[in-house]
Coordinates of C-alpha atoms in Angstrom, one line a residue:
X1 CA 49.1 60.9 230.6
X2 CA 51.0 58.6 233.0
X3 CA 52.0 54.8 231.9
X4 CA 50.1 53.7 235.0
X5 CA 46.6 55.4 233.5
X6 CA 47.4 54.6 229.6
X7 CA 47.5 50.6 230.9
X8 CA 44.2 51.1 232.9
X9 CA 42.6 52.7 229.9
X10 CA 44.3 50.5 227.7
X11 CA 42.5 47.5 229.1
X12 CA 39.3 49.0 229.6
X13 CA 39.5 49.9 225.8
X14 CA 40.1 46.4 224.4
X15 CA 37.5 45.1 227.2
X16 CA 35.0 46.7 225.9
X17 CA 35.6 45.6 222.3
X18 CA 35.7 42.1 224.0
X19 CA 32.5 42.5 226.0
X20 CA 30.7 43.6 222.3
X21 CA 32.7 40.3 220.6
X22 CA 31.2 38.1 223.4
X23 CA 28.0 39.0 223.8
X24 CA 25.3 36.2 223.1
X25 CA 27.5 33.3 223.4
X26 CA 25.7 32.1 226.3
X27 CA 28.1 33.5 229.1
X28 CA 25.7 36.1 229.9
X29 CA 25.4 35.1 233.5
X30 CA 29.6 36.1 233.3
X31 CA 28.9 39.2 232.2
X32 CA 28.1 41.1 235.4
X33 CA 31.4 39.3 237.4
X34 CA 33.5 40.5 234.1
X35 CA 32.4 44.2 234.3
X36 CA 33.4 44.0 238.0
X37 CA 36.7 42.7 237.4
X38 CA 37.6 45.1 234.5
X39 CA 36.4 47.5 236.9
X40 CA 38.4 46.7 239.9
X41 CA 41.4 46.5 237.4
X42 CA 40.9 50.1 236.3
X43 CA 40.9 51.0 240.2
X44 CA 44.2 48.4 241.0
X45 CA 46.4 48.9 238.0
X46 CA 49.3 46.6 237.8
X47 CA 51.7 46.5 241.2
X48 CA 54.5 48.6 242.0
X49 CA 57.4 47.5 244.0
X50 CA 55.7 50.1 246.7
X51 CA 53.1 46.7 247.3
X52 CA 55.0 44.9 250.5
X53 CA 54.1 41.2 248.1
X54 CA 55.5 43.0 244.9
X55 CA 57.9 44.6 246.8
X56 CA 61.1 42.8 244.9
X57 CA 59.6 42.4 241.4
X58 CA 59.4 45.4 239.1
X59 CA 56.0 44.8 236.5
X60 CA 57.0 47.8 234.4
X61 CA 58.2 46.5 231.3
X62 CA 55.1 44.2 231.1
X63 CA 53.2 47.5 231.6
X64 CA 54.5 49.5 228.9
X65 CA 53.7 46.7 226.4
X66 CA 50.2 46.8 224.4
X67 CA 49.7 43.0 224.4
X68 CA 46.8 42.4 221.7
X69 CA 44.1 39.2 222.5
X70 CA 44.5 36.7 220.2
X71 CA 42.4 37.3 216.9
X72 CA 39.7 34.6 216.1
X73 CA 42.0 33.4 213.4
X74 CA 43.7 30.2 214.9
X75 CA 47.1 29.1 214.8
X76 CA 47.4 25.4 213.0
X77 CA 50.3 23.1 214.0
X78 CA 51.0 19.6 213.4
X79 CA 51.2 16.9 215.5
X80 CA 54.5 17.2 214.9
X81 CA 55.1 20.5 215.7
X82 CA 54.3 19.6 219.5
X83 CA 55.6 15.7 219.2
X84 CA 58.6 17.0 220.8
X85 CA 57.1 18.8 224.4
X86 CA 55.5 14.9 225.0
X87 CA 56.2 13.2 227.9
X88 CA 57.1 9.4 227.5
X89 CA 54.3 7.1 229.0
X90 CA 51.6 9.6 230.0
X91 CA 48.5 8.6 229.2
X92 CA 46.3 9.6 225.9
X93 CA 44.4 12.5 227.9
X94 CA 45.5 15.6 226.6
X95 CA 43.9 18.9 226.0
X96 CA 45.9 21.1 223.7
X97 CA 45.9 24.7 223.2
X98 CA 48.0 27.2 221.3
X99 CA 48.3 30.4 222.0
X100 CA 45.5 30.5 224.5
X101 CA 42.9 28.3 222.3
X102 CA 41.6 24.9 222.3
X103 CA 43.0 22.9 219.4
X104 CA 40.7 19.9 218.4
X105 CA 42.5 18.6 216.1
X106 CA 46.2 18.3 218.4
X107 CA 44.0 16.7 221.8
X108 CA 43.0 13.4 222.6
X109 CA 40.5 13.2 225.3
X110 CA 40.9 9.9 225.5
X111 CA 38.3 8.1 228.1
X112 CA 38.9 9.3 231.1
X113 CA 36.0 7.2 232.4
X114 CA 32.1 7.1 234.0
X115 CA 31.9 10.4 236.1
X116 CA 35.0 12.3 234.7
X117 CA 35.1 15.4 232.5
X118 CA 37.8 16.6 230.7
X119 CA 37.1 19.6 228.1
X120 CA 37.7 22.9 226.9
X121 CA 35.7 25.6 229.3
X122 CA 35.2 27.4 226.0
X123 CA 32.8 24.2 225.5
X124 CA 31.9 24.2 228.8
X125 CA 30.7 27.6 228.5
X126 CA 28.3 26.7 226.0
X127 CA 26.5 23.2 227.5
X128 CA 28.1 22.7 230.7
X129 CA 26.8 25.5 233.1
X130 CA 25.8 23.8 236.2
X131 CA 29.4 23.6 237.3
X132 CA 30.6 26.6 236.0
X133 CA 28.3 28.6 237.7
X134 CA 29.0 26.8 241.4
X135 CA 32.5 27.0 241.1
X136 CA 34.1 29.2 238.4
X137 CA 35.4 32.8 239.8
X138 CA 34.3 32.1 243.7
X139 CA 37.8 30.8 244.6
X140 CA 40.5 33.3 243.2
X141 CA 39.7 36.6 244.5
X142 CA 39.9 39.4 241.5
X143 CA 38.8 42.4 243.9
X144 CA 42.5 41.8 245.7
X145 CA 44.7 41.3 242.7
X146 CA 45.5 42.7 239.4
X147 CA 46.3 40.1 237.4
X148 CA 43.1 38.0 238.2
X149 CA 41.3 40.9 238.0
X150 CA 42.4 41.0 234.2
X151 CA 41.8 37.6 233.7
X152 CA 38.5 37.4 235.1
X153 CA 37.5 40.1 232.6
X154 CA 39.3 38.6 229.4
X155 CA 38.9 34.5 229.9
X156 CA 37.4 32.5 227.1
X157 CA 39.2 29.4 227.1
X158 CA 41.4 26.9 229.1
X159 CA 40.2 23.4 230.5
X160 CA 37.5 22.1 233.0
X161 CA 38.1 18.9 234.7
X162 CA 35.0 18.0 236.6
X163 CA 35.3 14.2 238.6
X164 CA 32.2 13.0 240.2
X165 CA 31.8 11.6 243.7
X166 CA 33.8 8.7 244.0
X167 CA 35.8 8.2 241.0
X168 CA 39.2 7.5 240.6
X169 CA 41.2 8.4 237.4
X170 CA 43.5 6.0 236.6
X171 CA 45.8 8.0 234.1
X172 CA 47.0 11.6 234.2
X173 CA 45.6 14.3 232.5
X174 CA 47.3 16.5 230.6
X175 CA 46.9 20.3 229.9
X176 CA 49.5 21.6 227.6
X177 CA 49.4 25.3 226.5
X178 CA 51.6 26.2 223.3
X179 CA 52.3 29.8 222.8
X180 CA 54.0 30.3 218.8
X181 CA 55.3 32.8 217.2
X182 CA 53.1 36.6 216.2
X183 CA 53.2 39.4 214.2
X184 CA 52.3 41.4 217.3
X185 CA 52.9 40.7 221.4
X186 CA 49.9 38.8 222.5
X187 CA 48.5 38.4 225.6
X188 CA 46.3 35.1 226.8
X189 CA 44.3 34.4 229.7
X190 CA 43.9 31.1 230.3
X191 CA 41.2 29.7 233.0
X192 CA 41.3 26.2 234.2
X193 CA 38.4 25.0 236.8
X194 CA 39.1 21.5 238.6
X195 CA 36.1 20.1 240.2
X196 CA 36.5 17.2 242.7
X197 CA 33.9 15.4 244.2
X198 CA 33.7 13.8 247.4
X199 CA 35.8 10.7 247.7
X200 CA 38.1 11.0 244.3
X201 CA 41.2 11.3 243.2
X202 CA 43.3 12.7 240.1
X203 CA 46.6 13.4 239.0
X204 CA 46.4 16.7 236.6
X205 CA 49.9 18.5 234.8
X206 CA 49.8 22.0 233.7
X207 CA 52.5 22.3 230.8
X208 CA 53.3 25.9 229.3
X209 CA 55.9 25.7 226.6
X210 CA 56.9 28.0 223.8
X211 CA 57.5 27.2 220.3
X212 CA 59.0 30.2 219.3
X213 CA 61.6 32.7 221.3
X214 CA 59.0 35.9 220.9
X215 CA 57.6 38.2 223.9
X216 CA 54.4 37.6 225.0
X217 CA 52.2 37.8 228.1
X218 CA 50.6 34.5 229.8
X219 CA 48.1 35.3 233.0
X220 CA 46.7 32.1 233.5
X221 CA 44.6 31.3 236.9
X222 CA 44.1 28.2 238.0
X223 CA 40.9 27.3 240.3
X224 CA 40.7 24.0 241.9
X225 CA 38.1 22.5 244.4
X226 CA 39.0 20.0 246.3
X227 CA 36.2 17.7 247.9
X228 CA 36.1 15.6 251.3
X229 CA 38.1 12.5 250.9
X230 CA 39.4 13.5 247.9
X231 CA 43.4 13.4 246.3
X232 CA 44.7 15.7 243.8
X233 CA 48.5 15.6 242.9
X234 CA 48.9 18.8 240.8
X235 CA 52.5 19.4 238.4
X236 CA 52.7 22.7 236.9
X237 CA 55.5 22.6 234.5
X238 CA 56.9 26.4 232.8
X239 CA 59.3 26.4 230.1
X240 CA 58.1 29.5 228.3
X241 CA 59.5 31.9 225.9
X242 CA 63.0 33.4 227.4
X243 CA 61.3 36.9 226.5
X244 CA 57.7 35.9 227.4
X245 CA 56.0 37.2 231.0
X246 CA 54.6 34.8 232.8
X247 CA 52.1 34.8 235.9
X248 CA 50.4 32.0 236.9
X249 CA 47.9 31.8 240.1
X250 CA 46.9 28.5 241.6
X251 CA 44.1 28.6 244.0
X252 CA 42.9 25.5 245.7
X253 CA 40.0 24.9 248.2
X254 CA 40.2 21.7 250.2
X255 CA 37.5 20.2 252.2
X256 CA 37.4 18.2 255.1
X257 CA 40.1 14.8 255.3
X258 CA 41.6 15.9 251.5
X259 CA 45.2 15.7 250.2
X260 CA 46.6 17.6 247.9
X261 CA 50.2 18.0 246.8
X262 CA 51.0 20.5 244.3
X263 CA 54.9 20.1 242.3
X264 CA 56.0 23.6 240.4
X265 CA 58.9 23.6 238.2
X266 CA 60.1 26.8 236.7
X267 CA 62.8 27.2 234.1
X268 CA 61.6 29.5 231.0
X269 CA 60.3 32.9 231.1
X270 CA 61.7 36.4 231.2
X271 CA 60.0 37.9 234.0
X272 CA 58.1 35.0 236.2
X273 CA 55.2 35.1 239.0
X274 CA 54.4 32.1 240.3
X275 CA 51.2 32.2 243.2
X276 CA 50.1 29.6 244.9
X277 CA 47.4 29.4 247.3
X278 CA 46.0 26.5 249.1
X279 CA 43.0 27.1 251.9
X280 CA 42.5 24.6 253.9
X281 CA 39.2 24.9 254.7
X282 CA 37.7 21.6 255.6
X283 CA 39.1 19.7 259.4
X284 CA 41.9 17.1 259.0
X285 CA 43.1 18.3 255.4
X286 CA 46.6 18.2 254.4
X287 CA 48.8 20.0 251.9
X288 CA 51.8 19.4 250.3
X289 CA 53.2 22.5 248.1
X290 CA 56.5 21.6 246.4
X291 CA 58.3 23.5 244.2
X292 CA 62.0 24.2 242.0
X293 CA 63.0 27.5 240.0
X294 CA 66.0 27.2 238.3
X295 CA 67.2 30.6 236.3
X296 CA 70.2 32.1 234.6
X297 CA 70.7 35.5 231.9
X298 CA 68.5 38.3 233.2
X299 CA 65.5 36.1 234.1
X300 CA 63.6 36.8 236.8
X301 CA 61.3 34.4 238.8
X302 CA 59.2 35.1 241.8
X303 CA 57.5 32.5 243.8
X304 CA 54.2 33.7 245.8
X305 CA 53.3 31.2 247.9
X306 CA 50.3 31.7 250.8
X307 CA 49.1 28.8 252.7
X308 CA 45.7 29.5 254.8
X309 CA 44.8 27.5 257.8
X310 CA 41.1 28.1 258.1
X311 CA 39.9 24.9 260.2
X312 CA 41.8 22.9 263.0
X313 CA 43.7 19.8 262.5
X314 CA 45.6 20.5 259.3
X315 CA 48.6 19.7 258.3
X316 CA 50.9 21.8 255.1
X317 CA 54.7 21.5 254.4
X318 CA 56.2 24.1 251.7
X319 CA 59.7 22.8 249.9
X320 CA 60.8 25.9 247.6
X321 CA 64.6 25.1 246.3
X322 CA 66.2 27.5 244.0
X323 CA 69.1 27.4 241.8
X324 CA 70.2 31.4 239.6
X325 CA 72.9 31.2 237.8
X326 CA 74.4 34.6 235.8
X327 CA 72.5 37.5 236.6
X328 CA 68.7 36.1 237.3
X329 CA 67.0 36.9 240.1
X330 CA 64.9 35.0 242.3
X331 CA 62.4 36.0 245.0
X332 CA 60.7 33.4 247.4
X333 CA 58.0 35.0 249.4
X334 CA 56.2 32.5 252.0
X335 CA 53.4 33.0 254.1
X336 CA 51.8 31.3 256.5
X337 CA 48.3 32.3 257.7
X338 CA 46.8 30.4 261.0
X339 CA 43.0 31.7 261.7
X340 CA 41.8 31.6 265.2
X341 CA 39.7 28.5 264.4
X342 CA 42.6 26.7 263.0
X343 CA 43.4 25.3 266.5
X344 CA 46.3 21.9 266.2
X345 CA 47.8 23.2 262.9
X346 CA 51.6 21.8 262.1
X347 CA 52.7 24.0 259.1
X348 CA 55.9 23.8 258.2
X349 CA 58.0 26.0 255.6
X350 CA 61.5 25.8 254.0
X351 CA 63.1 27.6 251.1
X352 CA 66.7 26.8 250.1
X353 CA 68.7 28.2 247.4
X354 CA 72.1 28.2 245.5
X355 CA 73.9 31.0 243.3
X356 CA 76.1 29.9 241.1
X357 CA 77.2 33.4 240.1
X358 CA 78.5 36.2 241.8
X359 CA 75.4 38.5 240.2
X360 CA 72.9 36.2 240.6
X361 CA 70.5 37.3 243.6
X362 CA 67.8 35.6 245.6
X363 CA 65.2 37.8 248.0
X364 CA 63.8 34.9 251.0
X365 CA 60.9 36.2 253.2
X366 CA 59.3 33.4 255.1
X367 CA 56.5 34.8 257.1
X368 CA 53.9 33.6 259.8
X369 CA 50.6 34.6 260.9
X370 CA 49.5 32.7 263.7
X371 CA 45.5 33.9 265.7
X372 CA 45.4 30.4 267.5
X373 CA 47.3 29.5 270.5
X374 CA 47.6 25.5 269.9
X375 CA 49.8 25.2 266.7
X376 CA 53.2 23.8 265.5
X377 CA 54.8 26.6 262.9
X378 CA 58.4 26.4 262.1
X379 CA 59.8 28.0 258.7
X380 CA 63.5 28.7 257.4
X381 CA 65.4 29.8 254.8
X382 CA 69.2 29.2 253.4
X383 CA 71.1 30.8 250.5
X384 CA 74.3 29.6 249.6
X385 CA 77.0 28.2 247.3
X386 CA 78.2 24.7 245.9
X387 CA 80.3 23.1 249.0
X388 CA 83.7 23.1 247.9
X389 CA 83.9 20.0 250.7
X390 CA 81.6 17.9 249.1
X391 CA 83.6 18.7 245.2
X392 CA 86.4 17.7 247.0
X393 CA 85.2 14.4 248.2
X394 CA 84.2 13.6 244.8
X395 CA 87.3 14.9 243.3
X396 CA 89.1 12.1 246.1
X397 CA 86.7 9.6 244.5
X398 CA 88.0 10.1 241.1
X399 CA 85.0 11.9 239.6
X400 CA 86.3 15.5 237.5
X401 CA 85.2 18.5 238.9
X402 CA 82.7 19.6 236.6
X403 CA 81.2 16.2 236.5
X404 CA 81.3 16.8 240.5
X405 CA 79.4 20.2 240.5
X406 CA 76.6 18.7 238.1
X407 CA 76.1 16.1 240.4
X408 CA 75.6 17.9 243.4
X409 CA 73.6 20.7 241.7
X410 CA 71.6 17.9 240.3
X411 CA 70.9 16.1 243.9
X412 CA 69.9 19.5 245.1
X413 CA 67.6 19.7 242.5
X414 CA 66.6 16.4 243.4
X415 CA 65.6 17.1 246.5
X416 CA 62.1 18.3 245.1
X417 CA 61.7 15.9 242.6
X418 CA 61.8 12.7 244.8
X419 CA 58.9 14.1 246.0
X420 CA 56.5 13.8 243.2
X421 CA 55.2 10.0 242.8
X422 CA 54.2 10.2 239.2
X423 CA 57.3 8.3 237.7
X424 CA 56.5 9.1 234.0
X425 CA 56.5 13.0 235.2
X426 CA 59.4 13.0 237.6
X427 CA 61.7 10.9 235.2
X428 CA 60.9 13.5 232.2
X429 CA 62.1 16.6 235.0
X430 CA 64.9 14.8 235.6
X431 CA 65.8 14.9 232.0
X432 CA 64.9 19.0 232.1
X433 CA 66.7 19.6 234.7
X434 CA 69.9 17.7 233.5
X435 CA 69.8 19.6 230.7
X436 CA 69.8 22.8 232.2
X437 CA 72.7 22.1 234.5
X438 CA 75.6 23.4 232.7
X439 CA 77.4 20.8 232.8
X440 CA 74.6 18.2 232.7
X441 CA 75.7 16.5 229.7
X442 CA 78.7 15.2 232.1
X443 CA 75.8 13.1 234.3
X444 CA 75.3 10.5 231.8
X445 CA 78.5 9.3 232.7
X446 CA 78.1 9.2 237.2
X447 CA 74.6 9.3 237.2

C-alpha cells in the first residue's frame, strides 16, 4: 500500500471514530458537510509538489506522520505557564486554548460590550446556532483544498466573534492557541468564525505559540465575514514549535465600502503554509494584506496569498518581506484574480526578500489574472542581500558593523510593521523581531 493511500485511509479511519464520539452533541446539522469533506479528502489526499500552488513545498514528512486528535483529557496550565506569551497593554479579552481546546479557567472574556460575542465555537455549537449555520463552512472552500478539507471534517473547537450592526469594539481581542508537550504527535484543527455586521469595527490577534519544542500538526482555518461599512484589522502572530507543521488559511469576505487590513508574522514552525484569501465582493471595498516571514536552520515557510476582485471599484495592496537566514527556505506565491465584473480595480503586489546565507533560498511568483479591461495591476518582486553601501555609511558614522547589519535588517523588517496601527501589537513585534535578528541584542544600544 502506497503512503499516499495509508494517509487517505488513515484519516478516514480516525474520522469515523470521530463522527461516533460526536454524535448527539447538537452539531447534527454539521454532520452531512463533514461526511463531504472527509470524503473529498479521501479523493484529494495531501499535495504533491506536482500541484503548480504546492509546486515548491514538499508535504511528505507531514504525511508519513500518524498525528493522533487530542484525547478528551485536557491539558492544565497555570496562568503562569502562559504569563510569558502576554502582550503588554492589550486588553482583558482573551480566549485561551491549549492544544486545540478551550481553557476556561486561563481566558478572560472580559466585556467586550452590547452586541459583541466572543466565545468558544465549541460553546457556540451547543446554544449559538443561528450564526453558525449562516456563516460557518460557506467561505473556505473544502472541495478545492486538502487541508480544509481535513479540517472541515475534524473541527470541534476554536473561537466565534460575532459583532452586531453598528458596534464598535473598543479593545482587541485576543485568540491565543498554546500547543504543550505529548506523549504522541498530535494534530489540531482549529476553526475560528468572525461575524461582522454592517457598520462595525474590530481589531482581532491570532497568536499560535508553543510551549514545548515537540512535533506536532496545527491546520487551523480561519473564516471571516466582513459586512458593508465595516473595519477589521486582523494580526496573525506564529511562533510555533521549531519541529511543529503549521498551516494556516485565512478566508475573508468583504462586502460593499469595508476595510480590512490583515498583518502576518511568521517566525516558528518547521514546515510553514501560510494562505490567505481575501474576496472582495461587495463595490468600493478595500484590502490591505501585510505580512513578514523571517526563517533560519531547515525551516521552511510558504506564503499563499490570493486576492479576488469580484466587484468594481476595489482597491488591495499585498506587502510580503522576507528575511532566511542558514538553510530555510521561503516561497512567496501571489496571485492576483480580476473578474470581468471587477471593472476600476487598482491592485497592487510586492514581495521583497533578503538571504543572509549563502544556502538560504527564496521561490517569488507574483501572478495576475486580469478578465476586465479598465484596471490598474502592477506587482514585483526583489531578492537580495544586506547593502554593503549602506554598512559602510554606518560604519563612517561610527556605528560597528554588527550593530550596522542589525539595524538595517531591523528597518527592513520594519517596513511591515509601521504598517499595523495597533501600538501595543506592533511595539511587542518589534521586540520579536529584535530578538531574532542575530545580532539584535546590539539595537538597544542605536535603536
Amino acid at each position: 500500500m502506497s503512503v499516499v493511500t495509508q494517509e487517505r485511509d488513515y484519516y478516514a479511519e480516525i474520522f469515523a471514530d470521530f463522527e461516533k464520539a460526536t454524535a448527539g452533541n447538537g452539531q447534527g446539522w454539521l454532520q452531512p458537510v463533514r461526511r463531504a469533506a472527509i470524503a473529498r479528502f479521501t479523493e484529494l489526499g495531501f499535495p504533491t509538489t506536482r500541484d503548480e500552488d504546492w509546486r515548491f513545498t514538499n508535504v511528505a514528512p507531514l504525511a508519513q506522520i500518524a498525528f493522533q486528535l487530542t484525547s478528551d483529557s485536557r491539558v492544565e496550565l497555570t496562568p503562569r505557564e502562559i504569563a510569558q506569551f502576554a502582550i503588554p497593554g492589550l486588553g482583558d479579552i482573551q480566549l485561551v486554548f491549549v492544544n486545540g481546546r478551550y481553557a476556561p479557567t486561563l481566558s478572560s472574556p472580559g466585556s467586550p460590550g452590547h452586541g459583541v460575542s466572543v466565545r468558544s465555537l465549541a460553546q457556540a455549537f451547543k446554544d449559538d446556532r443561528d450564526v453558525l449555520e449562516q456563516h460557518l463552512t460557506r467561505y473556505a472552500a473544502y472541495a478545492h483544498d486538502a487541508f480544509i478539507a481535513l479540517n472541515t471534517a475534524f473541527m470541534d473547537d476554536g473561537a466565534l466573534v460575532h459583532v452586531a450592526r453598528g458596534r464598535v469594539v473598543e479593545k482587541v481581542i485576543r485568540l491565543l492557541y498554546v500547543s504543550t508537550a505529548t506523549a504522541d504527535p498530535i494534530v489540531t484543527h482549529p476553526r475560528n468564525l468572525i461575524v461582522m455586521d454592517e457598520d462595525s469595527q474590530a481589531v482581532i490577534v491570532e497568536d499560535y505559540v508553543a510551549l514545548d519544542a515537540d512535533v506536532y500538526f496545527s491546520n487551523v482555518v480561519t473564516e471571516v465575514v466582513v459586512g458593508q461599512n465595516s473595519v477589521l484589522s486582523h494580526y496573525m502572530i506564529e511562533r510555533e514549535s521549531h519541529q511543529a507543521f503549521s498551516v494556516s488559511t485565512l478566508r475573508l469576505e468583504q462586502g460593499r465600502s469595508s476595510n480590512v487590513t490583515s498583518h502576518t508574522v511568521l517566525l516558528g514552525g518547521a514546515l510553514v503554509r501560510n494562505n490567505v484569501h481575501p474576496v472582495l465582493a461587495g463595490e468600493g471595498s478595500e484590502c490591505l494584506i501585510n505580512g513578514l516571514f523571517m526563517a533560519t536552520g531547515s525551516q521552511h515557510m510558504d506564503n499563499f496569498m490570493l486576492v479576488e476582485h469580484a466587484s468594481p471599484h476595489c482597491d488591495s495592496r499585498q506587502f510580503y518581506h522576507g528575511i532566511l537566514d542558514g538553510r530555510s527556505h521561503g516561497v512567496f506565491s501571489g496571485r492576483i484574480i480580476v473578474h470581468k465584473d471587477a471593472q476600476k480595480t487598482d491592485a497592487k503586489q510586492t514581495n521583497k526578500n533578503l538571504l543572509l546565507s549563502q544556502e538560504a533560498q527564496i521561490d517569488s511568483k507574483p501572478q495576475l489574472e486580469i478578465y476586465a479591461d479598465d484596471v490598474k495591476c502592477t506587482h514585483g518582486a526583489t531578492i537580495g542581500q544586506i547593502d554593503q553601501d549602506a554598512i559602510f555609511y554606518l560604519r563612517s558614522r561610527g556605528i560597528a558593523e554588527d550593530a550596522a547589519r542589525a539595524l538595517l535588517l531591523f528597518g527592513f523588517a520594519g517596513e511591515t510593521l509601521e504598517r499595523m496601527k495597533a501600538e501595543p501589537i506592533r511595539r511587542y513585534l518589534e521586540t520579536l523581531v529584535a530578538q531574532w535578528l542575530p545580532e539584535g541584542k546590539l539595537l538597544e544600544a542605536v535603536r
